[in-house]
JSON list of C-alpha atoms in Angstrom, two decimals:
[
{"chain": "A", "resi": 244, "resn": "MET", "atom": "CA", "xyz": [0.85, 41.38, -18.24]},
{"chain": "A", "resi": 245, "resn": "SER", "atom": "CA", "xyz": [3.85, 39.79, -19.92]},
{"chain": "A", "resi": 246, "resn": "ALA", "atom": "CA", "xyz": [6.63, 38.12, -17.93]},
{"chain": "A", "resi": 247, "resn": "ASP", "atom": "CA", "xyz": [9.83, 39.70, -19.25]},
{"chain": "A", "resi": 248, "resn": "LEU", "atom": "CA", "xyz": [12.31, 37.64, -21.24]},
{"chain": "A", "resi": 249, "resn": "PRO", "atom": "CA", "xyz": [15.70, 38.13, -19.55]},
{"chain": "A", "resi": 250, "resn": "THR", "atom": "CA", "xyz": [18.77, 38.88, -21.63]},
{"chain": "A", "resi": 251, "resn": "THR", "atom": "CA", "xyz": [21.15, 35.95, -21.26]},
{"chain": "A", "resi": 252, "resn": "ASP", "atom": "CA", "xyz": [23.48, 33.71, -23.23]},
{"chain": "A", "resi": 253, "resn": "GLN", "atom": "CA", "xyz": [22.21, 30.68, -21.31]},
{"chain": "A", "resi": 254, "resn": "PRO", "atom": "CA", "xyz": [19.37, 28.61, -22.79]},
{"chain": "A", "resi": 255, "resn": "LEU", "atom": "CA", "xyz": [16.09, 29.66, -21.22]},
{"chain": "A", "resi": 256, "resn": "VAL", "atom": "CA", "xyz": [13.15, 27.45, -20.27]},
{"chain": "A", "resi": 257, "resn": "THR", "atom": "CA", "xyz": [9.84, 29.29, -19.95]},
{"chain": "A", "resi": 258, "resn": "VAL", "atom": "CA", "xyz": [7.69, 27.57, -17.33]},
{"chain": "A", "resi": 259, "resn": "VAL", "atom": "CA", "xyz": [3.95, 28.29, -17.34]},
{"chain": "A", "resi": 260, "resn": "GLN", "atom": "CA", "xyz": [2.43, 27.70, -13.91]},
{"chain": "A", "resi": 261, "resn": "LEU", "atom": "CA", "xyz": [-1.35, 27.49, -14.17]},
{"chain": "A", "resi": 262, "resn": "ASP", "atom": "CA", "xyz": [-2.08, 26.78, -10.50]},
{"chain": "A", "resi": 263, "resn": "GLU", "atom": "CA", "xyz": [-0.16, 28.07, -7.49]},
{"chain": "A", "resi": 264, "resn": "THR", "atom": "CA", "xyz": [-0.44, 24.60, -5.90]},
{"chain": "A", "resi": 265, "resn": "ALA", "atom": "CA", "xyz": [1.33, 22.92, -8.84]},
{"chain": "A", "resi": 266, "resn": "PRO", "atom": "CA", "xyz": [4.97, 24.12, -8.80]},
{"chain": "A", "resi": 267, "resn": "LEU", "atom": "CA", "xyz": [7.99, 23.16, -10.87]},
{"chain": "A", "resi": 268, "resn": "ASP", "atom": "CA", "xyz": [9.18, 21.30, -7.78]},
{"chain": "A", "resi": 269, "resn": "ARG", "atom": "CA", "xyz": [12.20, 19.04, -8.40]},
{"chain": "A", "resi": 270, "resn": "PHE", "atom": "CA", "xyz": [12.59, 20.12, -12.00]},
{"chain": "A", "resi": 271, "resn": "ALA", "atom": "CA", "xyz": [13.82, 23.51, -10.75]},
{"chain": "A", "resi": 272, "resn": "ASP", "atom": "CA", "xyz": [17.03, 22.03, -9.34]},
{"chain": "A", "resi": 273, "resn": "ALA", "atom": "CA", "xyz": [17.42, 19.56, -12.19]},
{"chain": "A", "resi": 274, "resn": "LEU", "atom": "CA", "xyz": [17.17, 22.24, -14.88]},
{"chain": "A", "resi": 275, "resn": "ASP", "atom": "CA", "xyz": [19.46, 24.56, -12.94]},
{"chain": "A", "resi": 276, "resn": "ALA", "atom": "CA", "xyz": [22.06, 21.79, -12.66]},
{"chain": "A", "resi": 277, "resn": "ALA", "atom": "CA", "xyz": [21.76, 21.27, -16.43]},
{"chain": "A", "resi": 278, "resn": "ASP", "atom": "CA", "xyz": [22.84, 24.90, -16.93]},
{"chain": "A", "resi": 279, "resn": "VAL", "atom": "CA", "xyz": [19.60, 26.32, -18.28]},
{"chain": "A", "resi": 280, "resn": "ARG", "atom": "CA", "xyz": [17.83, 29.32, -16.81]},
{"chain": "A", "resi": 281, "resn": "ILE", "atom": "CA", "xyz": [14.19, 29.26, -15.75]},
{"chain": "A", "resi": 282, "resn": "ARG", "atom": "CA", "xyz": [11.65, 31.98, -16.45]},
{"chain": "A", "resi": 283, "resn": "LEU", "atom": "CA", "xyz": [8.51, 31.42, -14.40]},
{"chain": "A", "resi": 284, "resn": "VAL", "atom": "CA", "xyz": [5.25, 32.71, -15.90]},
{"chain": "A", "resi": 285, "resn": "ARG", "atom": "CA", "xyz": [2.48, 32.72, -13.29]},
{"chain": "A", "resi": 286, "resn": "ALA", "atom": "CA", "xyz": [-0.50, 32.36, -15.59]},
{"chain": "A", "resi": 287, "resn": "TYR", "atom": "CA", "xyz": [-2.83, 32.04, -12.58]},
{"chain": "A", "resi": 288, "resn": "ALA", "atom": "CA", "xyz": [-1.81, 35.62, -11.66]},
{"chain": "A", "resi": 289, "resn": "GLY", "atom": "CA", "xyz": [-2.39, 36.99, -15.16]},
{"chain": "A", "resi": 290, "resn": "GLU", "atom": "CA", "xyz": [1.17, 36.79, -16.50]},
{"chain": "A", "resi": 291, "resn": "ASP", "atom": "CA", "xyz": [1.69, 36.00, -20.18]},
{"chain": "A", "resi": 292, "resn": "ALA", "atom": "CA", "xyz": [4.52, 34.04, -21.77]},
{"chain": "A", "resi": 293, "resn": "GLY", "atom": "CA", "xyz": [4.63, 36.05, -24.99]},
{"chain": "A", "resi": 294, "resn": "PRO", "atom": "CA", "xyz": [4.95, 34.53, -28.48]},
{"chain": "A", "resi": 295, "resn": "ALA", "atom": "CA", "xyz": [6.19, 30.96, -28.86]},
{"chain": "A", "resi": 296, "resn": "THR", "atom": "CA", "xyz": [8.67, 31.97, -31.55]},
{"chain": "A", "resi": 297, "resn": "GLU", "atom": "CA", "xyz": [10.74, 33.84, -28.95]},
{"chain": "A", "resi": 298, "resn": "LEU", "atom": "CA", "xyz": [11.13, 30.82, -26.67]},
{"chain": "A", "resi": 299, "resn": "ASP", "atom": "CA", "xyz": [14.04, 28.39, -26.37]},
{"chain": "A", "resi": 300, "resn": "GLY", "atom": "CA", "xyz": [11.89, 25.87, -24.51]},
{"chain": "A", "resi": 301, "resn": "LEU", "atom": "CA", "xyz": [8.49, 25.61, -22.83]},
{"chain": "A", "resi": 302, "resn": "VAL", "atom": "CA", "xyz": [7.16, 23.64, -19.85]},
{"chain": "A", "resi": 303, "resn": "VAL", "atom": "CA", "xyz": [3.47, 23.79, -18.93]},
{"chain": "A", "resi": 304, "resn": "LEU", "atom": "CA", "xyz": [2.64, 22.45, -15.46]},
{"chain": "A", "resi": 305, "resn": "GLY", "atom": "CA", "xyz": [-0.48, 20.87, -13.96]},
{"chain": "A", "resi": 306, "resn": "GLY", "atom": "CA", "xyz": [-3.45, 22.30, -12.12]},
{"chain": "A", "resi": 307, "resn": "ARG", "atom": "CA", "xyz": [-6.83, 21.64, -10.56]},
{"chain": "A", "resi": 308, "resn": "MET", "atom": "CA", "xyz": [-8.83, 23.12, -13.45]},
{"chain": "A", "resi": 309, "resn": "SER", "atom": "CA", "xyz": [-9.69, 21.37, -16.73]},
{"chain": "A", "resi": 310, "resn": "ALA", "atom": "CA", "xyz": [-8.29, 21.93, -20.21]},
{"chain": "A", "resi": 311, "resn": "HIS", "atom": "CA", "xyz": [-11.65, 23.52, -21.14]},
{"chain": "A", "resi": 312, "resn": "ASP", "atom": "CA", "xyz": [-11.99, 25.94, -18.20]},
{"chain": "A", "resi": 313, "resn": "ASP", "atom": "CA", "xyz": [-11.58, 29.12, -20.22]},
{"chain": "A", "resi": 314, "resn": "GLN", "atom": "CA", "xyz": [-12.81, 31.23, -17.33]},
{"chain": "A", "resi": 315, "resn": "GLU", "atom": "CA", "xyz": [-9.61, 30.33, -15.47]},
{"chain": "A", "resi": 316, "resn": "PRO", "atom": "CA", "xyz": [-6.64, 32.69, -16.02]},
{"chain": "A", "resi": 317, "resn": "GLY", "atom": "CA", "xyz": [-4.24, 31.46, -18.65]},
{"chain": "A", "resi": 318, "resn": "ILE", "atom": "CA", "xyz": [-6.10, 28.38, -19.91]},
{"chain": "A", "resi": 319, "resn": "ALA", "atom": "CA", "xyz": [-7.14, 29.65, -23.34]},
{"chain": "A", "resi": 320, "resn": "ALA", "atom": "CA", "xyz": [-3.87, 31.56, -23.84]},
{"chain": "A", "resi": 321, "resn": "THR", "atom": "CA", "xyz": [-1.83, 28.49, -22.92]},
{"chain": "A", "resi": 322, "resn": "ARG", "atom": "CA", "xyz": [-3.67, 26.32, -25.44]},
{"chain": "A", "resi": 323, "resn": "THR", "atom": "CA", "xyz": [-2.78, 28.86, -28.13]},
{"chain": "A", "resi": 324, "resn": "LEU", "atom": "CA", "xyz": [0.82, 29.02, -26.91]},
{"chain": "A", "resi": 325, "resn": "LEU", "atom": "CA", "xyz": [1.14, 25.22, -26.99]},
{"chain": "A", "resi": 326, "resn": "ALA", "atom": "CA", "xyz": [-0.28, 24.99, -30.51]},
{"chain": "A", "resi": 327, "resn": "ASP", "atom": "CA", "xyz": [2.18, 27.65, -31.70]},
{"chain": "A", "resi": 328, "resn": "ALA", "atom": "CA", "xyz": [5.12, 26.03, -29.89]},
{"chain": "A", "resi": 329, "resn": "ALA", "atom": "CA", "xyz": [4.39, 22.64, -31.46]},
{"chain": "A", "resi": 330, "resn": "ARG", "atom": "CA", "xyz": [4.02, 24.21, -34.89]},
{"chain": "A", "resi": 331, "resn": "HIS", "atom": "CA", "xyz": [7.32, 26.10, -34.64]},
{"chain": "A", "resi": 332, "resn": "GLY", "atom": "CA", "xyz": [9.38, 23.23, -33.22]},
{"chain": "A", "resi": 333, "resn": "VAL", "atom": "CA", "xyz": [9.92, 24.74, -29.76]},
{"chain": "A", "resi": 334, "resn": "PRO", "atom": "CA", "xyz": [10.96, 21.99, -27.29]},
{"chain": "A", "resi": 335, "resn": "THR", "atom": "CA", "xyz": [7.81, 21.67, -25.21]},
{"chain": "A", "resi": 336, "resn": "LEU", "atom": "CA", "xyz": [6.78, 19.53, -22.25]},
{"chain": "A", "resi": 337, "resn": "GLY", "atom": "CA", "xyz": [3.22, 19.51, -20.94]},
{"chain": "A", "resi": 338, "resn": "ILE", "atom": "CA", "xyz": [2.72, 17.79, -17.58]},
{"chain": "A", "resi": 339, "resn": "CYS", "atom": "CA", "xyz": [-0.71, 16.46, -16.50]},
{"chain": "A", "resi": 340, "resn": "LEU", "atom": "CA", "xyz": [-3.02, 19.42, -17.24]},
{"chain": "A", "resi": 341, "resn": "GLY", "atom": "CA", "xyz": [-0.24, 20.72, -19.50]},
{"chain": "A", "resi": 342, "resn": "ALA", "atom": "CA", "xyz": [-0.41, 17.45, -21.47]},
{"chain": "A", "resi": 343, "resn": "GLN", "atom": "CA", "xyz": [-4.18, 17.69, -21.72]},
{"chain": "A", "resi": 344, "resn": "LEU", "atom": "CA", "xyz": [-3.92, 21.28, -22.97]},
{"chain": "A", "resi": 345, "resn": "LEU", "atom": "CA", "xyz": [-1.33, 20.21, -25.57]},
{"chain": "A", "resi": 346, "resn": "ALA", "atom": "CA", "xyz": [-3.63, 17.44, -26.77]},
{"chain": "A", "resi": 347, "resn": "VAL", "atom": "CA", "xyz": [-6.66, 19.74, -27.09]},
{"chain": "A", "resi": 348, "resn": "ALA", "atom": "CA", "xyz": [-4.59, 22.53, -28.66]},
{"chain": "A", "resi": 349, "resn": "THR", "atom": "CA", "xyz": [-3.35, 20.26, -31.44]},
{"chain": "A", "resi": 350, "resn": "GLY", "atom": "CA", "xyz": [-6.57, 18.43, -32.26]},
{"chain": "A", "resi": 351, "resn": "GLY", "atom": "CA", "xyz": [-6.97, 15.76, -29.56]},
{"chain": "A", "resi": 352, "resn": "ARG", "atom": "CA", "xyz": [-9.76, 15.31, -27.03]},
{"chain": "A", "resi": 353, "resn": "VAL", "atom": "CA", "xyz": [-9.96, 15.35, -23.23]},
{"chain": "A", "resi": 354, "resn": "HIS", "atom": "CA", "xyz": [-12.76, 13.86, -21.13]},
{"chain": "A", "resi": 355, "resn": "VAL", "atom": "CA", "xyz": [-13.44, 15.80, -17.93]},
{"chain": "A", "resi": 356, "resn": "ALA", "atom": "CA", "xyz": [-14.03, 13.43, -14.98]},
{"chain": "A", "resi": 357, "resn": "ALA", "atom": "CA", "xyz": [-13.33, 10.39, -17.14]},
{"chain": "A", "resi": 358, "resn": "PRO", "atom": "CA", "xyz": [-15.39, 7.27, -16.26]},
{"chain": "A", "resi": 359, "resn": "PRO", "atom": "CA", "xyz": [-12.49, 5.06, -15.07]},
{"chain": "A", "resi": 360, "resn": "GLY", "atom": "CA", "xyz": [-12.11, 7.49, -12.16]},
{"chain": "A", "resi": 361, "resn": "ARG", "atom": "CA", "xyz": [-9.21, 9.15, -10.38]},
{"chain": "A", "resi": 362, "resn": "GLU", "atom": "CA", "xyz": [-5.71, 7.84, -10.98]},
{"chain": "A", "resi": 363, "resn": "SER", "atom": "CA", "xyz": [-3.56, 8.78, -7.99]},
{"chain": "A", "resi": 364, "resn": "GLY", "atom": "CA", "xyz": [-0.44, 7.60, -6.24]},
{"chain": "A", "resi": 365, "resn": "VAL", "atom": "CA", "xyz": [2.07, 5.68, -8.34]},
{"chain": "A", "resi": 366, "resn": "VAL", "atom": "CA", "xyz": [1.38, 4.59, -11.90]},
{"chain": "A", "resi": 367, "resn": "ASP", "atom": "CA", "xyz": [3.41, 2.05, -13.87]},
{"chain": "A", "resi": 368, "resn": "VAL", "atom": "CA", "xyz": [4.22, 3.87, -17.11]},
{"chain": "A", "resi": 369, "resn": "ARG", "atom": "CA", "xyz": [4.31, 1.14, -19.75]},
{"chain": "A", "resi": 370, "resn": "TRP", "atom": "CA", "xyz": [6.43, 2.20, -22.66]},
{"chain": "A", "resi": 371, "resn": "ARG", "atom": "CA", "xyz": [5.33, 1.33, -26.18]},
{"chain": "A", "resi": 372, "resn": "PRO", "atom": "CA", "xyz": [7.86, 0.16, -28.80]},
{"chain": "A", "resi": 373, "resn": "GLU", "atom": "CA", "xyz": [7.68, 3.58, -30.47]},
{"chain": "A", "resi": 374, "resn": "ALA", "atom": "CA", "xyz": [9.14, 5.18, -27.35]},
{"chain": "A", "resi": 375, "resn": "ALA", "atom": "CA", "xyz": [12.56, 3.53, -27.68]},
{"chain": "A", "resi": 376, "resn": "ALA", "atom": "CA", "xyz": [13.73, 6.00, -30.35]},
{"chain": "A", "resi": 377, "resn": "ASP", "atom": "CA", "xyz": [12.07, 9.05, -28.81]},
{"chain": "A", "resi": 378, "resn": "PRO", "atom": "CA", "xyz": [14.48, 12.00, -28.27]},
{"chain": "A", "resi": 379, "resn": "LEU", "atom": "CA", "xyz": [13.14, 12.80, -24.79]},
{"chain": "A", "resi": 380, "resn": "LEU", "atom": "CA", "xyz": [11.83, 9.58, -23.30]},
{"chain": "A", "resi": 381, "resn": "GLY", "atom": "CA", "xyz": [13.74, 6.95, -25.25]},
{"chain": "A", "resi": 382, "resn": "GLY", "atom": "CA", "xyz": [16.40, 6.39, -22.57]},
{"chain": "A", "resi": 383, "resn": "LEU", "atom": "CA", "xyz": [13.81, 5.54, -19.93]},
{"chain": "A", "resi": 384, "resn": "ALA", "atom": "CA", "xyz": [11.90, 3.33, -22.35]},
{"chain": "A", "resi": 385, "resn": "VAL", "atom": "CA", "xyz": [14.99, 1.35, -23.33]},
{"chain": "A", "resi": 386, "resn": "ASP", "atom": "CA", "xyz": [16.06, 0.87, -19.71]},
{"chain": "A", "resi": 387, "resn": "ALA", "atom": "CA", "xyz": [12.55, -0.23, -18.71]},
{"chain": "A", "resi": 388, "resn": "GLY", "atom": "CA", "xyz": [12.42, -2.68, -21.61]},
{"chain": "A", "resi": 389, "resn": "GLU", "atom": "CA", "xyz": [15.58, -4.35, -20.35]},
{"chain": "A", "resi": 390, "resn": "SER", "atom": "CA", "xyz": [14.15, -4.77, -16.83]},
{"chain": "A", "resi": 391, "resn": "ASP", "atom": "CA", "xyz": [11.71, -7.32, -15.47]},
{"chain": "A", "resi": 392, "resn": "ALA", "atom": "CA", "xyz": [9.10, -4.61, -14.83]},
{"chain": "A", "resi": 393, "resn": "ARG", "atom": "CA", "xyz": [9.18, -3.24, -18.41]},
{"chain": "A", "resi": 394, "resn": "SER", "atom": "CA", "xyz": [7.74, -0.01, -17.02]},
{"chain": "A", "resi": 395, "resn": "THR", "atom": "CA", "xyz": [8.77, 3.09, -15.06]},
{"chain": "A", "resi": 396, "resn": "PRO", "atom": "CA", "xyz": [6.96, 4.10, -11.83]},
{"chain": "A", "resi": 397, "resn": "MET", "atom": "CA", "xyz": [5.81, 7.71, -11.71]},
{"chain": "A", "resi": 398, "resn": "PRO", "atom": "CA", "xyz": [3.61, 9.84, -9.43]},
{"chain": "A", "resi": 399, "resn": "THR", "atom": "CA", "xyz": [0.16, 10.64, -10.78]},
{"chain": "A", "resi": 400, "resn": "MET", "atom": "CA", "xyz": [-2.87, 12.66, -9.68]},
{"chain": "A", "resi": 401, "resn": "HIS", "atom": "CA", "xyz": [-5.70, 13.29, -12.15]},
{"chain": "A", "resi": 402, "resn": "ALA", "atom": "CA", "xyz": [-9.35, 12.58, -12.96]},
{"chain": "A", "resi": 403, "resn": "ASP", "atom": "CA", "xyz": [-9.60, 14.19, -16.42]},
{"chain": "A", "resi": 404, "resn": "ALA", "atom": "CA", "xyz": [-8.01, 12.17, -19.20]},
{"chain": "A", "resi": 405, "resn": "ILE", "atom": "CA", "xyz": [-6.92, 12.38, -22.81]},
{"chain": "A", "resi": 406, "resn": "VAL", "atom": "CA", "xyz": [-9.22, 10.10, -24.81]},
{"chain": "A", "resi": 407, "resn": "ASP", "atom": "CA", "xyz": [-8.07, 10.91, -28.36]},
{"chain": "A", "resi": 408, "resn": "LEU", "atom": "CA", "xyz": [-4.56, 11.87, -29.41]},
{"chain": "A", "resi": 409, "resn": "PRO", "atom": "CA", "xyz": [-4.04, 14.55, -32.08]},
{"chain": "A", "resi": 410, "resn": "ALA", "atom": "CA", "xyz": [-3.81, 13.21, -35.62]},
{"chain": "A", "resi": 411, "resn": "GLY", "atom": "CA", "xyz": [-0.29, 12.06, -36.37]},
{"chain": "A", "resi": 412, "resn": "ALA", "atom": "CA", "xyz": [0.86, 12.13, -32.73]},
{"chain": "A", "resi": 413, "resn": "ALA", "atom": "CA", "xyz": [3.31, 9.46, -31.57]},
{"chain": "A", "resi": 414, "resn": "TRP", "atom": "CA", "xyz": [1.79, 7.34, -28.81]},
{"chain": "A", "resi": 415, "resn": "LEU", "atom": "CA", "xyz": [4.62, 6.55, -26.39]},
{"chain": "A", "resi": 416, "resn": "ALA", "atom": "CA", "xyz": [3.24, 5.11, -23.14]},
{"chain": "A", "resi": 417, "resn": "ALA", "atom": "CA", "xyz": [0.14, 3.80, -21.37]},
{"chain": "A", "resi": 418, "resn": "SER", "atom": "CA", "xyz": [-0.98, 2.72, -17.90]},
{"chain": "A", "resi": 419, "resn": "ARG", "atom": "CA", "xyz": [-3.39, 0.03, -16.77]},
{"chain": "A", "resi": 420, "resn": "MET", "atom": "CA", "xyz": [-6.17, 2.62, -16.24]},
{"chain": "A", "resi": 421, "resn": "TYR", "atom": "CA", "xyz": [-5.52, 5.24, -18.93]},
{"chain": "A", "resi": 422, "resn": "PRO", "atom": "CA", "xyz": [-3.93, 4.66, -22.34]},
{"chain": "A", "resi": 423, "resn": "TYR", "atom": "CA", "xyz": [-2.37, 8.02, -23.11]},
{"chain": "A", "resi": 424, "resn": "GLN", "atom": "CA", "xyz": [0.34, 8.49, -20.48]},
{"chain": "A", "resi": 425, "resn": "ALA", "atom": "CA", "xyz": [2.90, 9.96, -22.90]},
{"chain": "A", "resi": 426, "resn": "PHE", "atom": "CA", "xyz": [2.80, 11.22, -26.47]},
{"chain": "A", "resi": 427, "resn": "ARG", "atom": "CA", "xyz": [4.67, 13.49, -28.86]},
{"chain": "A", "resi": 428, "resn": "VAL", "atom": "CA", "xyz": [3.22, 16.00, -31.30]},
{"chain": "A", "resi": 429, "resn": "GLY", "atom": "CA", "xyz": [5.53, 16.73, -34.21]},
{"chain": "A", "resi": 430, "resn": "GLU", "atom": "CA", "xyz": [9.24, 16.52, -33.48]},
{"chain": "A", "resi": 431, "resn": "ARG", "atom": "CA", "xyz": [9.57, 18.43, -30.18]},
{"chain": "A", "resi": 432, "resn": "ALA", "atom": "CA", "xyz": [6.32, 18.71, -28.22]},
{"chain": "A", "resi": 433, "resn": "TRP", "atom": "CA", "xyz": [5.63, 16.13, -25.51]},
{"chain": "A", "resi": 434, "resn": "GLY", "atom": "CA", "xyz": [2.76, 15.50, -23.14]},
{"chain": "A", "resi": 435, "resn": "VAL", "atom": "CA", "xyz": [3.00, 13.30, -20.05]},
{"chain": "A", "resi": 436, "resn": "GLN", "atom": "CA", "xyz": [-0.03, 12.54, -17.92]},
{"chain": "A", "resi": 437, "resn": "PHE", "atom": "CA", "xyz": [2.15, 11.59, -14.94]},
{"chain": "A", "resi": 438, "resn": "HIS", "atom": "CA", "xyz": [4.24, 13.92, -12.76]},
{"chain": "A", "resi": 439, "resn": "PRO", "atom": "CA", "xyz": [8.01, 13.40, -13.20]},
{"chain": "A", "resi": 440, "resn": "GLU", "atom": "CA", "xyz": [8.67, 16.66, -11.35]},
{"chain": "A", "resi": 441, "resn": "ALA", "atom": "CA", "xyz": [6.71, 15.88, -8.19]},
{"chain": "A", "resi": 442, "resn": "SER", "atom": "CA", "xyz": [8.22, 15.07, -4.80]},
{"chain": "A", "resi": 443, "resn": "PRO", "atom": "CA", "xyz": [6.36, 13.03, -2.15]},
{"chain": "A", "resi": 444, "resn": "ALA", "atom": "CA", "xyz": [5.75, 16.26, -0.21]},
{"chain": "A", "resi": 445, "resn": "THR", "atom": "CA", "xyz": [4.02, 17.86, -3.20]},
{"chain": "A", "resi": 446, "resn": "VAL", "atom": "CA", "xyz": [1.92, 14.76, -3.86]},
{"chain": "A", "resi": 447, "resn": "ARG", "atom": "CA", "xyz": [0.90, 14.72, -0.19]},
{"chain": "A", "resi": 448, "resn": "ALA", "atom": "CA", "xyz": [-0.28, 18.35, -0.45]},
{"chain": "A", "resi": 449, "resn": "TRP", "atom": "CA", "xyz": [-2.31, 17.49, -3.55]},
{"chain": "A", "resi": 450, "resn": "ALA", "atom": "CA", "xyz": [-3.88, 14.41, -1.98]},
{"chain": "A", "resi": 451, "resn": "LEU", "atom": "CA", "xyz": [-4.94, 16.35, 1.11]},
{"chain": "A", "resi": 452, "resn": "ASP", "atom": "CA", "xyz": [-6.23, 19.25, -0.99]},
{"chain": "A", "resi": 453, "resn": "GLU", "atom": "CA", "xyz": [-8.31, 16.89, -3.12]},
{"chain": "A", "resi": 454, "resn": "GLY", "atom": "CA", "xyz": [-9.71, 15.17, -0.04]},
{"chain": "A", "resi": 455, "resn": "ASP", "atom": "CA", "xyz": [-8.42, 11.82, -1.27]},
{"chain": "A", "resi": 456, "resn": "ALA", "atom": "CA", "xyz": [-9.92, 9.12, 0.96]},
{"chain": "A", "resi": 457, "resn": "ASP", "atom": "CA", "xyz": [-6.61, 7.26, 0.94]},
{"chain": "A", "resi": 458, "resn": "ALA", "atom": "CA", "xyz": [-4.28, 10.26, 1.08]},
{"chain": "A", "resi": 459, "resn": "GLU", "atom": "CA", "xyz": [-1.80, 8.54, 3.39]},
{"chain": "A", "resi": 460, "resn": "GLY", "atom": "CA", "xyz": [-1.78, 5.44, 1.18]},
{"chain": "A", "resi": 461, "resn": "VAL", "atom": "CA", "xyz": [-1.07, 7.60, -1.84]},
{"chain": "A", "resi": 462, "resn": "VAL", "atom": "CA", "xyz": [1.83, 9.29, -0.03]},
{"chain": "A", "resi": 463, "resn": "ALA", "atom": "CA", "xyz": [3.20, 5.96, 1.19]},
{"chain": "A", "resi": 464, "resn": "ALA", "atom": "CA", "xyz": [3.20, 4.55, -2.34]},
{"chain": "A", "resi": 465, "resn": "VAL", "atom": "CA", "xyz": [4.92, 7.62, -3.79]},
{"chain": "A", "resi": 466, "resn": "THR", "atom": "CA", "xyz": [7.51, 7.64, -1.01]},
{"chain": "A", "resi": 467, "resn": "ALA", "atom": "CA", "xyz": [8.25, 3.93, -1.47]},
{"chain": "A", "resi": 468, "resn": "ALA", "atom": "CA", "xyz": [8.83, 4.41, -5.21]},
{"chain": "A", "resi": 469, "resn": "ASP", "atom": "CA", "xyz": [10.91, 7.56, -4.86]},
{"chain": "A", "resi": 470, "resn": "ALA", "atom": "CA", "xyz": [14.27, 5.83, -5.25]},
{"chain": "A", "resi": 471, "resn": "GLU", "atom": "CA", "xyz": [13.21, 5.05, -8.83]},
{"chain": "A", "resi": 472, "resn": "VAL", "atom": "CA", "xyz": [11.07, 8.13, -9.45]},
{"chain": "A", "resi": 473, "resn": "ARG", "atom": "CA", "xyz": [13.68, 10.75, -8.55]},
{"chain": "A", "resi": 474, "resn": "PRO", "atom": "CA", "xyz": [16.42, 9.65, -11.03]},
{"chain": "A", "resi": 475, "resn": "ALA", "atom": "CA", "xyz": [13.87, 9.01, -13.77]},
{"chain": "A", "resi": 476, "resn": "GLY", "atom": "CA", "xyz": [12.40, 12.48, -13.35]},
{"chain": "A", "resi": 477, "resn": "THR", "atom": "CA", "xyz": [15.86, 14.05, -13.31]},
{"chain": "A", "resi": 478, "resn": "ARG", "atom": "CA", "xyz": [16.71, 12.21, -16.51]},
{"chain": "A", "resi": 479, "resn": "ILE", "atom": "CA", "xyz": [13.67, 13.67, -18.25]},
{"chain": "A", "resi": 480, "resn": "ALA", "atom": "CA", "xyz": [14.55, 17.18, -17.06]},
{"chain": "A", "resi": 481, "resn": "VAL", "atom": "CA", "xyz": [18.21, 16.93, -18.10]},
{"chain": "A", "resi": 482, "resn": "THR", "atom": "CA", "xyz": [17.36, 15.48, -21.52]},
{"chain": "A", "resi": 483, "resn": "PHE", "atom": "CA", "xyz": [14.80, 18.22, -22.04]},
{"chain": "A", "resi": 484, "resn": "ALA", "atom": "CA", "xyz": [17.40, 20.84, -21.07]},
{"chain": "A", "resi": 485, "resn": "ASP", "atom": "CA", "xyz": [19.70, 19.46, -23.76]},
{"chain": "A", "resi": 486, "resn": "LEU", "atom": "CA", "xyz": [16.95, 19.82, -26.38]},
{"chain": "A", "resi": 487, "resn": "VAL", "atom": "CA", "xyz": [16.39, 23.40, -25.23]},
{"chain": "A", "resi": 488, "resn": "ALA", "atom": "CA", "xyz": [20.12, 24.15, -25.49]},
{"chain": "A", "resi": 489, "resn": "ARG", "atom": "CA", "xyz": [20.15, 22.87, -29.06]},
{"chain": "A", "resi": 490, "resn": "ARG", "atom": "CA", "xyz": [17.17, 25.06, -29.92]},
{"chain": "A", "resi": 491, "resn": "ALA", "atom": "CA", "xyz": [18.89, 28.08, -28.35]},
{"chain": "A", "resi": 492, "resn": "ALA", "atom": "CA", "xyz": [22.07, 27.40, -30.33]},
{"chain": "A", "resi": 493, "resn": "ASP", "atom": "CA", "xyz": [20.07, 27.13, -33.56]},
{"chain": "A", "resi": 494, "resn": "ARG", "atom": "CA", "xyz": [18.29, 30.41, -32.83]},
{"chain": "A", "resi": 495, "resn": "ALA", "atom": "CA", "xyz": [21.61, 32.13, -32.11]},
{"chain": "A", "resi": 496, "resn": "THR", "atom": "CA", "xyz": [22.90, 31.29, -35.61]},
{"chain": "A", "resi": 497, "resn": "VAL", "atom": "CA", "xyz": [19.87, 32.70, -37.43]}
]
């Protein structure tokens, strides 16, 4: 079942939701404010995004399954979609599971239940020098580099981890526990292991669902960091919307 592509002059972001518990959350309002339309594809319900070449932009969200769980609806199809999107220069953002799927789809490797253990709560995203000139994340990296912290706090919730980046990928950020917090494949496909879209309420629901022994501590940490997390997440969404608008304009002239 294919989710229809609406007819519109506005740039259109196709959002693949792999798990009903992992929504677009704050990015919905941020993208709407940036004057792009959202097309939600509920992969968990059997919907299909269609070919990558018809997309202005693509966001793939997180989920409780792994990047190798081909028995789960949408997993195998989304890997193929991500590989095609990266190859055709479609502005693409994979978040958490979406990042892991992007890595696997383009030649990287993901370890299920990675030995360092679960990373949950707030992670300090430590930007590498290569991130400063990045079209999507460069603004955050530059600002963080000029601060005492030299990092950006972000919500996180995962146990699987990317352990090898695809050949030729740009490595953009790390954390104390896991090295591959952000990367870029080609010119326009990004993966972030953290959750720039997630509100404290969403993180709380995840922590309770996962049976996290310190669920309230996780929520307290995310809530305390939210004054920094919210504008940083909005900045990523708005910058991504601009990349999508440029892609849409380019497609309109062909």
